[in-house]
mmCIF file of C-alpha atoms in Angstrom:
data_model
loop_
_atom_site.group_PDB
_atom_site.id
_atom_site.type_symbol
_atom_site.label_atom_id
_atom_site.label_comp_id
_atom_site.label_asym_id
_atom_site.label_seq_id
_atom_site.Cartn_x
_atom_site.Cartn_y
_atom_site.Cartn_z
ATOM 1 C CA MET H 1 19.095 9.402 17.731
ATOM 2 C CA LYS H 2 19.589 5.687 17.022
ATOM 3 C CA PRO H 3 20.221 4.328 13.492
ATOM 4 C CA ASP H 4 16.829 2.585 13.369
ATOM 5 C CA GLN H 5 15.079 5.845 14.203
ATOM 6 C CA ILE H 6 16.986 7.699 11.480
ATOM 7 C CA ILE H 7 16.139 5.034 8.880
ATOM 8 C CA ILE H 8 12.429 5.078 9.749
ATOM 9 C CA ILE H 9 12.113 8.863 9.842
ATOM 10 C CA ALA H 10 14.076 9.227 6.583
ATOM 11 C CA SER H 11 11.876 6.589 4.899
ATOM 12 C CA PHE H 12 8.740 8.450 5.940
ATOM 13 C CA GLY H 13 10.261 11.705 4.728
ATOM 14 C CA LEU H 14 10.924 10.217 1.290
ATOM 15 C CA MET H 15 7.417 8.728 1.075
ATOM 16 C CA PHE H 16 5.915 12.065 2.112
ATOM 17 C CA ILE H 17 7.904 13.962 -0.532
ATOM 18 C CA GLN H 18 6.883 11.377 -3.128
ATOM 19 C CA MET H 19 3.190 11.712 -2.269
ATOM 20 C CA ILE H 20 3.377 15.514 -2.513
ATOM 21 C CA GLY H 21 5.163 15.169 -5.845
ATOM 22 C CA PHE H 22 2.510 12.801 -7.142
ATOM 23 C CA GLY H 23 -0.226 15.167 -5.965
ATOM 24 C CA ILE H 24 1.373 18.101 -7.799
ATOM 25 C CA TYR H 25 1.977 15.993 -10.926
ATOM 26 C CA PHE H 26 -1.635 14.773 -10.974
ATOM 27 C CA LYS H 27 -3.010 18.279 -10.391
ATOM 28 C CA LYS H 28 -0.794 19.742 -13.148
ATOM 29 C CA ASN H 29 -2.099 17.141 -15.616
ATOM 30 C CA LYS H 30 -5.692 17.542 -14.361
ATOM 31 C CA TRP H 31 -5.865 13.897 -13.284
ATOM 32 C CA SER H 32 -7.492 12.629 -10.145
ATOM 33 C CA MET H 33 -6.324 9.924 -7.749
ATOM 34 C CA ALA H 34 -9.861 9.648 -6.383
ATOM 35 C CA GLY H 35 -11.763 6.599 -7.497
ATOM 36 C CA THR H 36 -14.935 4.845 -6.461
ATOM 37 C CA PRO H 37 -14.667 2.645 -3.362
ATOM 38 C CA PRO H 38 -14.949 -0.937 -4.657
ATOM 39 C CA ILE H 39 -16.337 -2.218 -1.351
ATOM 40 C CA ASN H 40 -18.684 -0.887 1.311
ATOM 41 C CA LYS H 41 -17.671 2.765 1.960
ATOM 42 C CA LEU H 42 -17.458 2.356 5.729
ATOM 43 C CA LEU H 43 -15.280 -0.742 5.368
ATOM 44 C CA PHE H 44 -13.153 1.046 2.741
ATOM 45 C CA LYS H 45 -12.620 4.132 4.908
ATOM 46 C CA THR H 46 -11.978 2.225 8.132
ATOM 47 C CA GLY H 47 -9.486 -0.024 6.318
ATOM 48 C CA LYS H 48 -7.613 2.999 4.969
ATOM 49 C CA ALA H 49 -7.766 4.707 8.383
ATOM 50 C CA SER H 50 -6.437 1.572 10.116
ATOM 51 C CA MET H 51 -3.525 1.410 7.712
ATOM 52 C CA MET H 52 -2.718 5.082 8.250
ATOM 53 C CA LEU H 53 -2.963 4.736 12.048
ATOM 54 C CA VAL H 54 -0.550 1.808 11.968
ATOM 55 C CA TRP H 55 1.938 3.728 9.846
ATOM 56 C CA CYS H 56 1.582 6.768 12.116
ATOM 57 C CA ALA H 57 2.316 4.514 15.091
ATOM 58 C CA LEU H 58 5.573 3.445 13.434
ATOM 59 C CA PHE H 59 6.555 7.055 12.850
ATOM 60 C CA VAL H 60 5.591 8.171 16.372
ATOM 61 C CA GLU H 61 7.404 5.235 17.971
ATOM 62 C CA SER H 62 10.520 5.976 15.915
ATOM 63 C CA THR H 63 10.667 9.582 17.134
ATOM 64 C CA GLY H 64 10.965 8.370 20.716
ATOM 65 C CA LEU H 65 8.530 11.057 21.878
ATOM 66 C CA VAL H 66 5.813 8.569 22.781
ATOM 67 C CA ARG H 67 6.356 4.936 23.673
ATOM 68 C CA LEU H 68 3.643 2.787 22.120
ATOM 69 C CA THR H 69 5.382 -0.556 22.398
ATOM 70 C CA PHE H 70 4.407 -2.853 25.290
ATOM 71 C CA TYR H 71 7.511 -5.006 25.140
ATOM 72 C CA ASP H 72 11.215 -4.349 24.930
ATOM 73 C CA ARG H 73 12.291 -4.094 21.321
ATOM 74 C CA THR H 74 15.349 -6.199 20.542
ATOM 75 C CA LEU H 75 17.601 -6.698 17.541
ATOM 76 C CA PRO H 76 15.615 -9.794 16.376
ATOM 77 C CA THR H 77 12.525 -7.583 16.000
ATOM 78 C CA THR H 78 14.201 -4.354 14.899
ATOM 79 C CA ILE H 79 16.152 -5.821 11.977
ATOM 80 C CA PRO H 80 13.113 -7.435 10.273
ATOM 81 C CA ALA H 81 11.165 -4.215 10.909
ATOM 82 C CA LEU H 82 13.774 -2.198 9.025
ATOM 83 C CA ILE H 83 14.068 -4.749 6.213
ATOM 84 C CA PHE H 84 10.278 -4.824 5.685
ATOM 85 C CA LEU H 85 10.116 -1.030 5.926
ATOM 86 C CA LEU H 86 12.770 -0.416 3.291
ATOM 87 C CA ALA H 87 11.542 -3.161 0.958
ATOM 88 C CA GLY H 88 7.901 -2.114 1.383
ATOM 89 C CA ALA H 89 8.622 1.575 0.813
ATOM 90 C CA VAL H 90 10.674 0.898 -2.323
ATOM 91 C CA LEU H 91 8.059 -1.510 -3.683
ATOM 92 C CA GLN H 92 5.181 0.849 -2.968
ATOM 93 C CA LEU H 93 6.892 3.874 -4.505
ATOM 94 C CA ALA H 94 8.032 1.949 -7.587
ATOM 95 C CA ALA H 95 4.498 0.602 -8.085
ATOM 96 C CA TYR H 96 3.098 4.147 -7.821
ATOM 97 C CA PHE H 97 5.472 5.312 -10.539
ATOM 98 C CA GLN H 98 4.667 2.370 -12.793
ATOM 99 C CA LEU H 99 0.924 2.915 -12.421
ATOM 100 C CA GLY H 100 1.291 6.549 -13.481
ATOM 101 C CA HIS H 101 -2.080 8.138 -14.197
ATOM 102 C CA ASN H 102 -3.781 4.775 -13.497
ATOM 103 C CA LEU H 103 -3.090 5.301 -9.765
ATOM 104 C CA LYS H 104 -6.463 5.503 -8.004
ATOM 105 C CA PHE H 105 -7.766 5.122 -4.499
ATOM 106 C CA GLY H 106 -10.544 2.742 -5.525
ATOM 107 C CA ILE H 107 -11.850 1.829 -8.966
ATOM 108 C CA PRO H 108 -11.699 4.435 -11.762
ATOM 109 C CA THR H 109 -14.836 6.511 -12.235
ATOM 110 C CA ARG H 110 -16.921 5.841 -15.334
ATOM 111 C CA ASP H 111 -15.343 8.875 -17.033
ATOM 112 C CA GLU H 112 -11.839 7.514 -16.436
ATOM 113 C CA GLU H 113 -12.576 3.851 -17.128
ATOM 114 C CA ASN H 114 -11.536 4.059 -20.793
ATOM 115 C CA GLU H 115 -8.160 5.562 -19.851
ATOM 116 C CA THR H 116 -7.276 2.564 -17.660
ATOM 117 C CA THR H 117 -4.559 0.326 -19.054
ATOM 118 C CA LEU H 118 -3.482 -3.131 -17.943
ATOM 119 C CA LYS H 119 0.010 -3.023 -16.439
ATOM 120 C CA THR H 120 1.958 -6.231 -17.122
ATOM 121 C CA THR H 121 5.563 -5.030 -17.237
ATOM 122 C CA GLY H 122 8.122 -3.969 -14.645
ATOM 123 C CA LEU H 123 7.055 -5.005 -11.145
ATOM 124 C CA TYR H 124 3.785 -6.251 -12.586
ATOM 125 C CA ARG H 125 5.643 -9.164 -14.178
ATOM 126 C CA PHE H 126 6.134 -10.543 -10.665
ATOM 127 C CA SER H 127 2.998 -9.461 -8.819
ATOM 128 C CA ARG H 128 -0.432 -8.305 -9.963
ATOM 129 C CA ASN H 129 -0.530 -6.025 -6.913
ATOM 130 C CA PRO H 130 2.988 -4.847 -5.995
ATOM 131 C CA MET H 131 1.642 -1.664 -4.409
ATOM 132 C CA TYR H 132 -0.416 -3.717 -1.958
ATOM 133 C CA VAL H 133 2.537 -6.017 -1.267
ATOM 134 C CA GLY H 134 4.426 -2.852 -0.340
ATOM 135 C CA PHE H 135 1.541 -1.756 1.912
ATOM 136 C CA PHE H 136 1.487 -5.142 3.634
ATOM 137 C CA MET H 137 5.261 -5.042 4.169
ATOM 138 C CA LEU H 138 4.956 -1.621 5.800
ATOM 139 C CA LEU H 139 2.240 -2.972 8.097
ATOM 140 C CA LEU H 140 4.430 -5.962 8.954
ATOM 141 C CA SER H 141 7.333 -3.617 9.619
ATOM 142 C CA THR H 142 5.219 -1.737 12.134
ATOM 143 C CA CYS H 143 4.174 -4.964 13.859
ATOM 144 C CA PHE H 144 7.849 -5.882 14.367
ATOM 145 C CA TYR H 145 8.820 -2.408 15.537
ATOM 146 C CA VAL H 146 5.808 -1.334 17.584
ATOM 147 C CA LEU H 147 5.275 -4.312 19.817
ATOM 148 C CA ASN H 148 1.689 -3.513 20.688
ATOM 149 C CA PRO H 149 -1.314 -5.881 20.330
ATOM 150 C CA VAL H 150 -3.602 -3.002 19.295
ATOM 151 C CA ILE H 151 -1.268 -2.249 16.377
ATOM 152 C CA TRP H 152 -1.271 -5.931 15.426
ATOM 153 C CA ILE H 153 -5.097 -6.026 15.404
ATOM 154 C CA LEU H 154 -5.298 -2.836 13.328
ATOM 155 C CA SER H 155 -2.735 -4.298 10.906
ATOM 156 C CA ILE H 156 -4.697 -7.524 10.491
ATOM 157 C CA TYR H 157 -7.882 -5.529 9.904
ATOM 158 C CA ALA H 158 -6.143 -3.278 7.342
ATOM 159 C CA CYS H 159 -4.766 -6.349 5.511
ATOM 160 C CA PHE H 160 -8.196 -7.995 5.489
ATOM 161 C CA VAL H 161 -9.928 -4.897 4.097
ATOM 162 C CA HIS H 162 -7.235 -4.293 1.494
ATOM 163 C CA HIS H 163 -7.474 -7.906 0.376
ATOM 164 C CA LEU H 164 -11.210 -7.342 -0.198
ATOM 165 C CA ILE H 165 -10.341 -4.198 -2.172
ATOM 166 C CA VAL H 166 -7.866 -6.175 -4.296
ATOM 167 C CA LEU H 167 -10.506 -8.816 -5.075
ATOM 168 C CA LYS H 168 -12.962 -6.147 -6.256
ATOM 169 C CA GLU H 169 -10.308 -4.281 -8.237
ATOM 170 C CA GLU H 170 -9.321 -7.528 -9.938
ATOM 171 C CA HIS H 171 -12.980 -8.193 -10.745
ATOM 172 C CA PHE H 172 -13.121 -4.769 -12.411
ATOM 173 C CA LEU H 173 -9.966 -5.574 -14.427
ATOM 174 C CA GLU H 174 -11.368 -8.966 -15.424
ATOM 175 C CA LYS H 175 -14.519 -7.315 -16.803
ATOM 176 C CA LYS H 176 -12.547 -4.601 -18.582
ATOM 177 C CA PHE H 177 -9.723 -6.667 -20.094
ATOM 178 C CA GLY H 178 -11.287 -10.131 -20.450
ATOM 179 C CA ALA H 179 -8.912 -12.620 -22.076
ATOM 180 C CA ASP H 180 -5.852 -10.388 -21.564
ATOM 181 C CA TRP H 181 -6.589 -10.302 -17.833
ATOM 182 C CA TYR H 182 -7.107 -14.063 -17.723
ATOM 183 C CA THR H 183 -3.763 -14.679 -19.467
ATOM 184 C CA PHE H 184 -2.077 -12.287 -17.066
ATOM 185 C CA THR H 185 -3.532 -14.080 -14.019
ATOM 186 C CA ILE H 186 -2.203 -17.412 -15.244
ATOM 187 C CA LYS H 187 1.327 -16.011 -15.526
ATOM 188 C CA VAL H 188 1.448 -13.719 -12.487
ATOM 189 C CA ARG H 189 0.322 -14.340 -8.919
ATOM 190 C CA ARG H 190 -1.959 -12.002 -6.991
ATOM 191 C CA TYR H 191 0.682 -11.011 -4.438
ATOM 192 C CA LEU H 192 3.974 -12.963 -4.545
#
């Protein structure tokens, strides 16, 4: 197995373990990661599915069992793929930990709305949405590694849908936190 394959498979293994750990932690504390889709449900679900398909393509391509790439992968595409993968995975996982019980797939339900806090420290001093920056880096990593136009189209679609989700989530935060949110947006950019 090549070094790039080992790095990709190991990264996915760590992310998988982290997601299981978060699931157990949330269940133990009787919290839910489920939220309300902030945009049209079909758009929300297809955006999430596109993102997952792209990430699965990266994993499948890295195993060498199925060749999804249309072009020969070279060092100038493999190195950025690995850099974006590692940076994106670290950013995403760190953002998950910093969100804690505020982590939701969508906007908090009405019952959980009062428990939501505004995160402005740690990674959130540099980006209002570090988790999404991590997602986007993982998508970009796949585009560099899986040289396939279908993967590129799915990645663009996933980015577009997740940007719409971010806009709606930020609208929710603006309504909930008012002046504190406004001050935060002046100091910290949406993505980078």
